[in-house]
PDB file of N, CA and C in Angstrom:
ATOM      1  N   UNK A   1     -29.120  -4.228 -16.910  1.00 83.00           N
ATOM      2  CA  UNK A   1     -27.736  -4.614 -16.666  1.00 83.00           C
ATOM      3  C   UNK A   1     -27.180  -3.789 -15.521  1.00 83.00           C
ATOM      4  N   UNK A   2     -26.624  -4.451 -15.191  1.00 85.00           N
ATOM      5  CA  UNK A   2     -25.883  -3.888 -13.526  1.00 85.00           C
ATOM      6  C   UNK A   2     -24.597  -2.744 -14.028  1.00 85.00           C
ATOM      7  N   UNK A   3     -24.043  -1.923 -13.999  1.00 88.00           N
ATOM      8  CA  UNK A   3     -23.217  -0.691 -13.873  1.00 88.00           C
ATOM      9  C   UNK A   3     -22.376  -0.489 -12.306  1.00 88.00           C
ATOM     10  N   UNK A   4     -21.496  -1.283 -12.402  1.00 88.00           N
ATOM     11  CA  UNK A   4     -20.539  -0.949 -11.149  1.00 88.00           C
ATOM     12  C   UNK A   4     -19.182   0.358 -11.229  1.00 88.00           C
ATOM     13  N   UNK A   5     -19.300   1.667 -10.276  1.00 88.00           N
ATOM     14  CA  UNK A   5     -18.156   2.133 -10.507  1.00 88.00           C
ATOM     15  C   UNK A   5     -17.535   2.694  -9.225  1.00 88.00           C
ATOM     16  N   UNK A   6     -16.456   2.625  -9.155  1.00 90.00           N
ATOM     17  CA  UNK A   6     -15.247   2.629  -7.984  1.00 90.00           C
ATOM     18  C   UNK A   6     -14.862   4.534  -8.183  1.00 90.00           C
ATOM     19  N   UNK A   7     -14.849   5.340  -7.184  1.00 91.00           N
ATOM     20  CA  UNK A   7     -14.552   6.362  -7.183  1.00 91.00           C
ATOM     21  C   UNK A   7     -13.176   6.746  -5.930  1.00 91.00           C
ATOM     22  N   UNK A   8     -12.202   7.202  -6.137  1.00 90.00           N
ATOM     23  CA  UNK A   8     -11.092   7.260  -4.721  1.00 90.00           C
ATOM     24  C   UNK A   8     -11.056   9.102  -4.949  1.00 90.00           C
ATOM     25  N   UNK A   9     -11.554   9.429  -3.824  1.00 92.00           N
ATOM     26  CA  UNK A   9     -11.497  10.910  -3.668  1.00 92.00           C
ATOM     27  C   UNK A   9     -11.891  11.684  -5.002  1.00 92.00           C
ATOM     28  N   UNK A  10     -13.443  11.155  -5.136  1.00 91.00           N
ATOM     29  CA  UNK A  10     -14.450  11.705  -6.204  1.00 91.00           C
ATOM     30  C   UNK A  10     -13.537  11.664  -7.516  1.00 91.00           C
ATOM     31  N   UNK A  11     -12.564  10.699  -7.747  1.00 90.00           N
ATOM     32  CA  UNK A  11     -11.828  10.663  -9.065  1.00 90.00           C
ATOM     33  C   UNK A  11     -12.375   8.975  -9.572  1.00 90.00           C
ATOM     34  N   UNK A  12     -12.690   8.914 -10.539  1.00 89.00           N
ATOM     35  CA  UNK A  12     -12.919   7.089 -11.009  1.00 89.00           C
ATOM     36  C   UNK A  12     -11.993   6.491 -11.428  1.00 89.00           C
ATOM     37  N   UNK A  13     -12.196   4.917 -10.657  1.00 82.00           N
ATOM     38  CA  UNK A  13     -11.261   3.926 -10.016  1.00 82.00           C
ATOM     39  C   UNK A  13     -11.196   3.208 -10.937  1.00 82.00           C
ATOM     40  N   UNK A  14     -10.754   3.161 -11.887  1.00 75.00           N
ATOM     41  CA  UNK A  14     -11.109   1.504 -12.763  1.00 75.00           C
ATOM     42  C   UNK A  14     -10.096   0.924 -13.114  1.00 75.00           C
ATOM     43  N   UNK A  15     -10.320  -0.551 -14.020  1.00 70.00           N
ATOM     44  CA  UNK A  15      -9.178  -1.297 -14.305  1.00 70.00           C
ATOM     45  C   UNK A  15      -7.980  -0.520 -15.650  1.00 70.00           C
ATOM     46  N   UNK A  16      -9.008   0.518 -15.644  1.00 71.00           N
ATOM     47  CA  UNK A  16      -8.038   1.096 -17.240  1.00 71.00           C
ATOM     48  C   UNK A  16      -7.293   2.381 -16.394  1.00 71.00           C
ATOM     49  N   UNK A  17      -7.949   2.743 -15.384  1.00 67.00           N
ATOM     50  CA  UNK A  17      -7.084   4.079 -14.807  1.00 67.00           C
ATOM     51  C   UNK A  17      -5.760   3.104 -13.998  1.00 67.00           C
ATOM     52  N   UNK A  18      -6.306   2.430 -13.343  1.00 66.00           N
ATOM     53  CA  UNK A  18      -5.117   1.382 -12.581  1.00 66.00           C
ATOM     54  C   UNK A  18      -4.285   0.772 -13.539  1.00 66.00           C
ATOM     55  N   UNK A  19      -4.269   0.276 -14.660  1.00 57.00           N
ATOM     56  CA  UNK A  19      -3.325  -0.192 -15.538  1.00 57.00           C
ATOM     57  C   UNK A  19      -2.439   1.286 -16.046  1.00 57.00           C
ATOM     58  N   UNK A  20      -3.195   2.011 -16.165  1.00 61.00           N
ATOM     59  CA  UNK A  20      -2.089   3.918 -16.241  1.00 61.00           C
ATOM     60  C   UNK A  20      -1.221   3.949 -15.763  1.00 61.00           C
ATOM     61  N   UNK A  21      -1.816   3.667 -14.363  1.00 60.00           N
ATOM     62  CA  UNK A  21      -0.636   4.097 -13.197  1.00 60.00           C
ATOM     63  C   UNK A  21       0.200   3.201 -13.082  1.00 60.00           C
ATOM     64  N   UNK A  22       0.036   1.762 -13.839  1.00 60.00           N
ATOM     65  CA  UNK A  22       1.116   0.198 -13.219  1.00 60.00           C
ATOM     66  C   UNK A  22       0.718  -0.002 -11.680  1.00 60.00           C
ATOM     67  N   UNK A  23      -0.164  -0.231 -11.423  1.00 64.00           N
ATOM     68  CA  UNK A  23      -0.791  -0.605  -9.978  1.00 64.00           C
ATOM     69  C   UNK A  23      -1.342  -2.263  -9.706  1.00 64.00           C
ATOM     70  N   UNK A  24      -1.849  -2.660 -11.033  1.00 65.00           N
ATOM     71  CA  UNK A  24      -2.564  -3.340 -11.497  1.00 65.00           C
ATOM     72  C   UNK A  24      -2.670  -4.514 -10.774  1.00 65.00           C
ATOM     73  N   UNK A  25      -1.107  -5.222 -10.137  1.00 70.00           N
ATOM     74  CA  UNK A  25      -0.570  -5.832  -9.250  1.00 70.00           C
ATOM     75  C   UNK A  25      -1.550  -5.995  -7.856  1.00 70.00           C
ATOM     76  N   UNK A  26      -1.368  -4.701  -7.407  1.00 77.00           N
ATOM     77  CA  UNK A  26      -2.310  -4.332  -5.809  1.00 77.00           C
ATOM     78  C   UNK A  26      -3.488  -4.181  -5.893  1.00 77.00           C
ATOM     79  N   UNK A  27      -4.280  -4.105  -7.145  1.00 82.00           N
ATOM     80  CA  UNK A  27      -5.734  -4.200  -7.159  1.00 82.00           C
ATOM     81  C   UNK A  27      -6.288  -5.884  -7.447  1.00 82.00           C
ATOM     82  N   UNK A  28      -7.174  -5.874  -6.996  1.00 82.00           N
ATOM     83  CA  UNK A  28      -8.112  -7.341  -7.112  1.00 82.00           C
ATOM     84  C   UNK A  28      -9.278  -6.821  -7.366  1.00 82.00           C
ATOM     85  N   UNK A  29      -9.950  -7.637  -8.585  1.00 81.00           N
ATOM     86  CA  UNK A  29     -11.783  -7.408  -8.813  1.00 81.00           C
ATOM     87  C   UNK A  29     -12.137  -8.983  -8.274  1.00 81.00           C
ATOM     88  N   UNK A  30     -13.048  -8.947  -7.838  1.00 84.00           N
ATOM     89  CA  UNK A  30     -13.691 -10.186  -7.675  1.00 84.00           C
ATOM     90  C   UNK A  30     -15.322  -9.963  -8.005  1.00 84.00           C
ATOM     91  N   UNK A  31     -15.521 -10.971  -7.927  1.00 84.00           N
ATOM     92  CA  UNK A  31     -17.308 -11.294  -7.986  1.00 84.00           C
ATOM     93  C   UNK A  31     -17.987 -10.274  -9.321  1.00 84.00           C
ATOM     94  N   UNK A  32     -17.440 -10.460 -10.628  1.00 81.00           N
ATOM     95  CA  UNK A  32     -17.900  -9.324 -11.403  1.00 81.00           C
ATOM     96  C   UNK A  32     -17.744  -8.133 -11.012  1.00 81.00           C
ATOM     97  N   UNK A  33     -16.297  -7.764 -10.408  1.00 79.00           N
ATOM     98  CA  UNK A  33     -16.608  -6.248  -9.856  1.00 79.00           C
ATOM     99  C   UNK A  33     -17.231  -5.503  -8.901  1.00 79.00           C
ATOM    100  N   UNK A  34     -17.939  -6.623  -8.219  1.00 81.00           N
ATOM    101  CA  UNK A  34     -18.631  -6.303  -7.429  1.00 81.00           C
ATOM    102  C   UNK A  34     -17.736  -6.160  -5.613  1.00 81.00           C
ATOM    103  N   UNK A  35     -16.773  -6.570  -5.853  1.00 85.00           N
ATOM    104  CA  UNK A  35     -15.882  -6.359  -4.557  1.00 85.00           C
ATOM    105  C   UNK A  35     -14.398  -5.757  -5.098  1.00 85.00           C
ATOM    106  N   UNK A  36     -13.754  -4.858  -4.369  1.00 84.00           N
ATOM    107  CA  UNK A  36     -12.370  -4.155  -4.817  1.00 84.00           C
ATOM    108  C   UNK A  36     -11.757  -4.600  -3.353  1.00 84.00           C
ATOM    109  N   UNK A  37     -10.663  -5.162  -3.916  1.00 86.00           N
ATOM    110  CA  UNK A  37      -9.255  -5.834  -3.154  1.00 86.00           C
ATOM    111  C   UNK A  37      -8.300  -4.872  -2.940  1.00 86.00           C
ATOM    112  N   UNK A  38      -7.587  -3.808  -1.973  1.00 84.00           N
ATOM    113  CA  UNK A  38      -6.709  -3.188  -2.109  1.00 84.00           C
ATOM    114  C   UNK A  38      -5.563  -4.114  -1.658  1.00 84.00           C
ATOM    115  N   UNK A  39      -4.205  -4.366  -2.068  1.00 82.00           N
ATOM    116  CA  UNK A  39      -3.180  -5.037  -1.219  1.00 82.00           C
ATOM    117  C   UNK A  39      -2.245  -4.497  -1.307  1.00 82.00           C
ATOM    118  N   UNK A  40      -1.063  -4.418  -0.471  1.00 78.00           N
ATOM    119  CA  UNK A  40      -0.123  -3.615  -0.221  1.00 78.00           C
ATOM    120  C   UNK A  40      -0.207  -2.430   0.538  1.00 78.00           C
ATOM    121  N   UNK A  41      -1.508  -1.327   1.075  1.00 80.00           N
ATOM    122  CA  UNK A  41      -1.475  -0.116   1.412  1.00 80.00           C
ATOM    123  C   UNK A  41      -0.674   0.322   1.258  1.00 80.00           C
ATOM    124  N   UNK A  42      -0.689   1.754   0.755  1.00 79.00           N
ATOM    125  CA  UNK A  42       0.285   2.626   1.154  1.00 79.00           C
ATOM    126  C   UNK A  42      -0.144   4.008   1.393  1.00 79.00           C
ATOM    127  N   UNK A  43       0.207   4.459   1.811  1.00 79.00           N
ATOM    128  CA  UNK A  43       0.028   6.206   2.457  1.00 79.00           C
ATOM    129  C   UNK A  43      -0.643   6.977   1.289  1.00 79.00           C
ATOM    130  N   UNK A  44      -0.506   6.466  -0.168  1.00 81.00           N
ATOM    131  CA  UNK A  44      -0.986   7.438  -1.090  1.00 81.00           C
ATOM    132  C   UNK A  44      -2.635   6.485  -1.380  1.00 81.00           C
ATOM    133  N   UNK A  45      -2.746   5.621  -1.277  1.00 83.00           N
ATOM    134  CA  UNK A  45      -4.258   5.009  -0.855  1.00 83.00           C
ATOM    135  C   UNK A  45      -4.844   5.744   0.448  1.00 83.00           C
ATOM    136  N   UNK A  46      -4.655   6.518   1.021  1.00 87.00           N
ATOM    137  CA  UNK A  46      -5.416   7.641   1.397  1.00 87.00           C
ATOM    138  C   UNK A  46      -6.723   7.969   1.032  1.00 87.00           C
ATOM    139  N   UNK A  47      -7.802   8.107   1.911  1.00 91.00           N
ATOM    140  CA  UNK A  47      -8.598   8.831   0.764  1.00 91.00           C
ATOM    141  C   UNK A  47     -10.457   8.572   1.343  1.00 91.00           C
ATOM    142  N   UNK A  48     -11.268   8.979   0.820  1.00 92.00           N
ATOM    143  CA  UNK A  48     -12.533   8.126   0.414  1.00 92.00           C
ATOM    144  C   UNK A  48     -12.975   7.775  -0.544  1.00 92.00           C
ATOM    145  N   UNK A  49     -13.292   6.644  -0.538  1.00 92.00           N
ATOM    146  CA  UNK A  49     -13.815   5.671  -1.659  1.00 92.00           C
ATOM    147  C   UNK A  49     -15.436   5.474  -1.643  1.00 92.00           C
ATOM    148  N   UNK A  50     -15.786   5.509  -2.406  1.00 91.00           N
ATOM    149  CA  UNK A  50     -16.962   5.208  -3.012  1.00 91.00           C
ATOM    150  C   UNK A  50     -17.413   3.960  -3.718  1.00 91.00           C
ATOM    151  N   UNK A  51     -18.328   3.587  -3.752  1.00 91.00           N
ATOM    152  CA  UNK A  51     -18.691   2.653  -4.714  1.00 91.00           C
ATOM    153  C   UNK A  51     -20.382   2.388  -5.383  1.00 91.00           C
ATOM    154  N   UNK A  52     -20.161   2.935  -6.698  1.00 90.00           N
ATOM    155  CA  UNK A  52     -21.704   3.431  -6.675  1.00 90.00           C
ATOM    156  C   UNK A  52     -22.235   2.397  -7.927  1.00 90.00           C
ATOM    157  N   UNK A  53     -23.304   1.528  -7.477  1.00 92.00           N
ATOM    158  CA  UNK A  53     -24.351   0.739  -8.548  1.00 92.00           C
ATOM    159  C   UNK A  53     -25.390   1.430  -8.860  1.00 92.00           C
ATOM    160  N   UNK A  54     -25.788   0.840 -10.123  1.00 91.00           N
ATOM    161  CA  UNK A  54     -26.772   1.546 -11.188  1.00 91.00           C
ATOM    162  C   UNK A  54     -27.158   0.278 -11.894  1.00 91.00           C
ATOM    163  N   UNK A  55     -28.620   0.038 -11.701  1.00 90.00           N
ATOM    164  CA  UNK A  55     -29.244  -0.432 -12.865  1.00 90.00           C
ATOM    165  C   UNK A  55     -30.529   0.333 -13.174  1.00 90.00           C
ATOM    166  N   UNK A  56     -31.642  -0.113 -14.168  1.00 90.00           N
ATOM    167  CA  UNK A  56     -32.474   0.337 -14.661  1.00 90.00           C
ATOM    168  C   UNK A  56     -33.862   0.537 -13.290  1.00 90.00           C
ATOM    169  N   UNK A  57     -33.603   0.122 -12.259  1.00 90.00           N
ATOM    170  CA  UNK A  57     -34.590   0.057 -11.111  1.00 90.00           C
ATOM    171  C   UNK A  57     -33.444   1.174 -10.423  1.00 90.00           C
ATOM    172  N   UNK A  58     -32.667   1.550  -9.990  1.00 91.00           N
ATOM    173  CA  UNK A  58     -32.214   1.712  -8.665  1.00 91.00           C
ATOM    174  C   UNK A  58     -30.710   2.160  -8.883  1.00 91.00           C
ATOM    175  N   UNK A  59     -30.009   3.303  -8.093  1.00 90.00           N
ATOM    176  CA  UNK A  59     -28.758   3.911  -7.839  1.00 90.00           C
ATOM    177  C   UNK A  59     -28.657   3.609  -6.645  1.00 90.00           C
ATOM    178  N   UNK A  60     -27.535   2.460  -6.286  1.00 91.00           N
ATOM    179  CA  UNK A  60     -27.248   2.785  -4.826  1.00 91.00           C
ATOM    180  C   UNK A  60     -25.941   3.222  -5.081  1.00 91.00           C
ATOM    181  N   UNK A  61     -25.257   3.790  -3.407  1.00 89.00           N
ATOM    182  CA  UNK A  61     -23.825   3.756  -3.469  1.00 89.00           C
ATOM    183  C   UNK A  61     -23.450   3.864  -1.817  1.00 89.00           C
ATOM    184  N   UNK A  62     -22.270   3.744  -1.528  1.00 91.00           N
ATOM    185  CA  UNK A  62     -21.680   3.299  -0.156  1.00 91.00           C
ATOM    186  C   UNK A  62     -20.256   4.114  -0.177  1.00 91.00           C
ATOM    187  N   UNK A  63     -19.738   4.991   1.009  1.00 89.00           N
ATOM    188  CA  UNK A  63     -18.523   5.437   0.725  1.00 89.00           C
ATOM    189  C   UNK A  63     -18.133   5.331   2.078  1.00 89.00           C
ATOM    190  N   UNK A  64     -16.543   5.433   1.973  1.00 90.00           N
ATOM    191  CA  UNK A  64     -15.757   4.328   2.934  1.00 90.00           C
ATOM    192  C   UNK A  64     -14.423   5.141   2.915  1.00 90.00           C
ATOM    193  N   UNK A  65     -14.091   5.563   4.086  1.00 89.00           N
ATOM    194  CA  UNK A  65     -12.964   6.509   4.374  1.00 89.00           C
ATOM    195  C   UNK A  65     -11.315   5.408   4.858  1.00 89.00           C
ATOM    196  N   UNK A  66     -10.648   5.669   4.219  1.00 90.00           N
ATOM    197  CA  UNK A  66      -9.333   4.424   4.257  1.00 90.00           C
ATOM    198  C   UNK A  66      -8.423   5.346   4.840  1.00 90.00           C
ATOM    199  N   UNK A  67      -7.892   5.542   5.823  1.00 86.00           N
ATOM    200  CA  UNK A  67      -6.446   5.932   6.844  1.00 86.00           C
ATOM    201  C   UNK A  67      -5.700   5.065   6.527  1.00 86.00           C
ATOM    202  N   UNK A  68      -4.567   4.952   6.277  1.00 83.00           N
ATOM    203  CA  UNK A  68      -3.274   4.155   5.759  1.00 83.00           C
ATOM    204  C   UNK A  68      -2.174   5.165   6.785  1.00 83.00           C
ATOM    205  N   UNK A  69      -1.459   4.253   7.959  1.00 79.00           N
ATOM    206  CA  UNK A  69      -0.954   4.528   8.785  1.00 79.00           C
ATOM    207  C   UNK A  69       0.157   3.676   8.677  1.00 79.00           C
ATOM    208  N   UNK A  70       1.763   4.588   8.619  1.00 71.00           N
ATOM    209  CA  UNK A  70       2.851   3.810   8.326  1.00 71.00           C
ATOM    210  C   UNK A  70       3.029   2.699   7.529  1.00 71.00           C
ATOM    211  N   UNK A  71       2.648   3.311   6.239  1.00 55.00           N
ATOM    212  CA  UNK A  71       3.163   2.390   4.881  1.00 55.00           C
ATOM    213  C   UNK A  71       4.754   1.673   4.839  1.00 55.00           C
ATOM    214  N   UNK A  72       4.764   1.434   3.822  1.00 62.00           N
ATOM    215  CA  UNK A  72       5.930   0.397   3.488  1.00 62.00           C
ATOM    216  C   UNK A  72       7.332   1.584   4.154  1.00 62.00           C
ATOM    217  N   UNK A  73       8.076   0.706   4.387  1.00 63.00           N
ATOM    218  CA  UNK A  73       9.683   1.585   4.508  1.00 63.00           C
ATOM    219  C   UNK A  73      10.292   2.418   3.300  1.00 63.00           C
ATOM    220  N   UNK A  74      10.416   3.345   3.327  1.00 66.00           N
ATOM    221  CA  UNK A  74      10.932   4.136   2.163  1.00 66.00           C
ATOM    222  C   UNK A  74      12.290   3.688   2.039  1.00 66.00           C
ATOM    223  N   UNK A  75      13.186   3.865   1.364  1.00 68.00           N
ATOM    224  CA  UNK A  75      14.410   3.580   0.556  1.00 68.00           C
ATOM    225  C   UNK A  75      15.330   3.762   1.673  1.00 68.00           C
ATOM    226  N   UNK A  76      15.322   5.041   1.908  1.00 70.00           N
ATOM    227  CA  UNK A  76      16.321   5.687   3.317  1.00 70.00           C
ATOM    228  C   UNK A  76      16.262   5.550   4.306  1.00 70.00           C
ATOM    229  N   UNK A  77      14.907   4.520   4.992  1.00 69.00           N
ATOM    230  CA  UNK A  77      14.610   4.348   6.262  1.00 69.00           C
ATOM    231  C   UNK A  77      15.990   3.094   6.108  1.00 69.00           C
ATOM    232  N   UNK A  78      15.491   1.957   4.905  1.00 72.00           N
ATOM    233  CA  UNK A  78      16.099   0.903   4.846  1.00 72.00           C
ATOM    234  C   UNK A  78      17.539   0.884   5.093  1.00 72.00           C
ATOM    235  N   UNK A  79      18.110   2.480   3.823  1.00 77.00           N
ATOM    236  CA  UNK A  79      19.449   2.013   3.943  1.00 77.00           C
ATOM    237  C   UNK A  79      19.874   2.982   5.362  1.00 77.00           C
ATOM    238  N   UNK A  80      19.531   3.714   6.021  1.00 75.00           N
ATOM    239  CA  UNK A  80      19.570   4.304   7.397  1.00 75.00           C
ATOM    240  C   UNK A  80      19.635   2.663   8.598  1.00 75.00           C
ATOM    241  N   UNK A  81      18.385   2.107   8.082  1.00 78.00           N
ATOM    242  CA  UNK A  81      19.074   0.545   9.185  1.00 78.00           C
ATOM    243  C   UNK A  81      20.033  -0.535   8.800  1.00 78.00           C
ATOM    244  N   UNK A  82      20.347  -0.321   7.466  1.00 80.00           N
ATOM    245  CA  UNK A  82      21.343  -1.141   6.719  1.00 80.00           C
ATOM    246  C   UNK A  82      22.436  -0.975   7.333  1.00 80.00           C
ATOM    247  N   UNK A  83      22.960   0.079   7.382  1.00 80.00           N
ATOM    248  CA  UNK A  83      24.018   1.029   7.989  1.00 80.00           C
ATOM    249  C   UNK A  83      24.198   1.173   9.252  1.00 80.00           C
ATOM    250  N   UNK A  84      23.373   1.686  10.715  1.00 80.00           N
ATOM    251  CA  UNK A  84      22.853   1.034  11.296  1.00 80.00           C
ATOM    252  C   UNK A  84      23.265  -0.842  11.827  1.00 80.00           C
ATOM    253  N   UNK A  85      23.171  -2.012  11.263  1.00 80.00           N
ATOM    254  CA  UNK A  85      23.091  -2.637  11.443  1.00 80.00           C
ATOM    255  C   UNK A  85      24.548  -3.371  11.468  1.00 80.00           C
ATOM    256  N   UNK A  86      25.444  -2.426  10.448  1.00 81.00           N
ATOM    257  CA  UNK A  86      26.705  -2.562   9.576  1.00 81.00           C
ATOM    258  C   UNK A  86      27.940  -2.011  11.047  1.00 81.00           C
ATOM    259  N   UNK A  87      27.221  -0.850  11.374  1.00 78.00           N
ATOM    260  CA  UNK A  87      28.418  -0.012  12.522  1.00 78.00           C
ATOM    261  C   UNK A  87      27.947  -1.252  13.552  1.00 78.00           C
ATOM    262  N   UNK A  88      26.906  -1.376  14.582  1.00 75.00           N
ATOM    263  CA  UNK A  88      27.026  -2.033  15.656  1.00 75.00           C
ATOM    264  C   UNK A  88      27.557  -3.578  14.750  1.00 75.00           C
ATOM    265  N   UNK A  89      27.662  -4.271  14.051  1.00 80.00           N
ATOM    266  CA  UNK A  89      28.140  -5.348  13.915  1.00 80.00           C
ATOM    267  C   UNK A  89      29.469  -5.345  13.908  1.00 80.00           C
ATOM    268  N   UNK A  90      30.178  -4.092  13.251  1.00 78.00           N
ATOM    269  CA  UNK A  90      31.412  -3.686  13.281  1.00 78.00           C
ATOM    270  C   UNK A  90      31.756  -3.719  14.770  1.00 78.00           C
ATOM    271  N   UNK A  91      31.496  -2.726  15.843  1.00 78.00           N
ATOM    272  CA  UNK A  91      31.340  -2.672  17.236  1.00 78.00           C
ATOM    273  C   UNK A  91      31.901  -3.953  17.664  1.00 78.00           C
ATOM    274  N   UNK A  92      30.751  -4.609  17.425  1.00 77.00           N
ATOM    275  CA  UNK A  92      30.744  -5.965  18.117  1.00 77.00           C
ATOM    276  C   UNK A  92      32.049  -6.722  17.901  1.00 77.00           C
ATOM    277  N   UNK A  93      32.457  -6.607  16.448  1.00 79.00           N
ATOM    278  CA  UNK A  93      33.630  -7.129  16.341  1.00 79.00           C
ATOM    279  C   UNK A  93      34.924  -6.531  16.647  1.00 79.00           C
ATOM    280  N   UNK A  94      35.062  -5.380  16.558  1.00 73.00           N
ATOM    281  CA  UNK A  94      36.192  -4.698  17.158  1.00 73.00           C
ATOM    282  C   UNK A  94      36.146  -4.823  18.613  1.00 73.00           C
ATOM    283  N   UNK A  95      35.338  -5.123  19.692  1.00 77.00           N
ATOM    284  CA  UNK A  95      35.010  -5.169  21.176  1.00 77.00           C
ATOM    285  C   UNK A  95      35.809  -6.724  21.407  1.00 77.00           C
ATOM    286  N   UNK A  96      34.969  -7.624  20.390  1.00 77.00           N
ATOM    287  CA  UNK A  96      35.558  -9.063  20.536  1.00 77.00           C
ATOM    288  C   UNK A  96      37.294  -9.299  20.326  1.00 77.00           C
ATOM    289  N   UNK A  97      37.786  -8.687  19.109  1.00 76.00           N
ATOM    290  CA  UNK A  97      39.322  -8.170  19.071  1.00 76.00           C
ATOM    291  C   UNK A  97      39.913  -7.799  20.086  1.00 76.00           C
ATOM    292  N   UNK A  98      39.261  -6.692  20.974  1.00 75.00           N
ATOM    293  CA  UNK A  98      40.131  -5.966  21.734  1.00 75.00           C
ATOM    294  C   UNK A  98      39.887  -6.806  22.985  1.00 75.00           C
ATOM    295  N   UNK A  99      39.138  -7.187  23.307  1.00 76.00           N
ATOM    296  CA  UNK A  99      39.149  -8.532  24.620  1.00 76.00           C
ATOM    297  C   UNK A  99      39.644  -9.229  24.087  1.00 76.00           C
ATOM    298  N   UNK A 100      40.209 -10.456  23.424  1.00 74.00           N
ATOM    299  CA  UNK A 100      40.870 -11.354  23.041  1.00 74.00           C
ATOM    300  C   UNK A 100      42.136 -10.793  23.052  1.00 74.00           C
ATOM    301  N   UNK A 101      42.385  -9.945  22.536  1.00 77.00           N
ATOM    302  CA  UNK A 101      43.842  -9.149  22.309  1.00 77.00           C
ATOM    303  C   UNK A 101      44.288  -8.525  24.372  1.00 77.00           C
ATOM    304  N   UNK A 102      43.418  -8.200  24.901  1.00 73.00           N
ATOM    305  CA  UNK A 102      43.900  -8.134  25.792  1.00 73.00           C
ATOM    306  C   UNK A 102      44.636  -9.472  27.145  1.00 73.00           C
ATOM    307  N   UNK A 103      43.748 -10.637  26.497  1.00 69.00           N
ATOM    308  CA  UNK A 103      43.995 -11.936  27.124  1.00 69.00           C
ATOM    309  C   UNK A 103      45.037 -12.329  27.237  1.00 69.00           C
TER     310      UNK A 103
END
């Protein structure tokens, strides 16, 4: 019997450690396990990954270094352009006032 296991920075990856964390969402198994889906990246998917088979003939394994470069917007980036977006619209309308008002 085939033995598939997922390792992220020599810690093991599985569907019961990922349901821990509530991740469960951003992971995909396909093909019996035999392929791992990451979706969403984010900066804390960092890391090297591993992926090591075992059956009664043979141990292979393959490891795979993941850089995650500018993940999702954090909370404060958002409300920093919310705000941001709120003054120059304001601008715009006080500019349009004061030309009309000068006409």
């Amino acid at each position: 019997k085939l033995s598939i296991f997922y390792f992220q920075d020599d810690t093991l990856f599985s569907k019961d450690t990922i349901a821990e964390g509530g991740n469960e969402s951003r992971i995909e198994w396909r093909d019996d396990n035999q392929t791992l889906v990451l979706k969403f990246l984010d900066e804390a998917d960092d890391g090297t990954y591993k992926c090591l088979a075992r059956n009664k003939v043979a141990i292979l394994e393959k490891t795979v270094t993941l850089t995650v470069k500018g993940g999702r917007l954090g909370g404060g980036v958002i409300a920093g352009i919310s705000v941001l977006v709120i003054v120059c619209l304001g601008a715009v309308i006080y500019m349009s006032w004061k030309i009309h008002e000068e006409r």
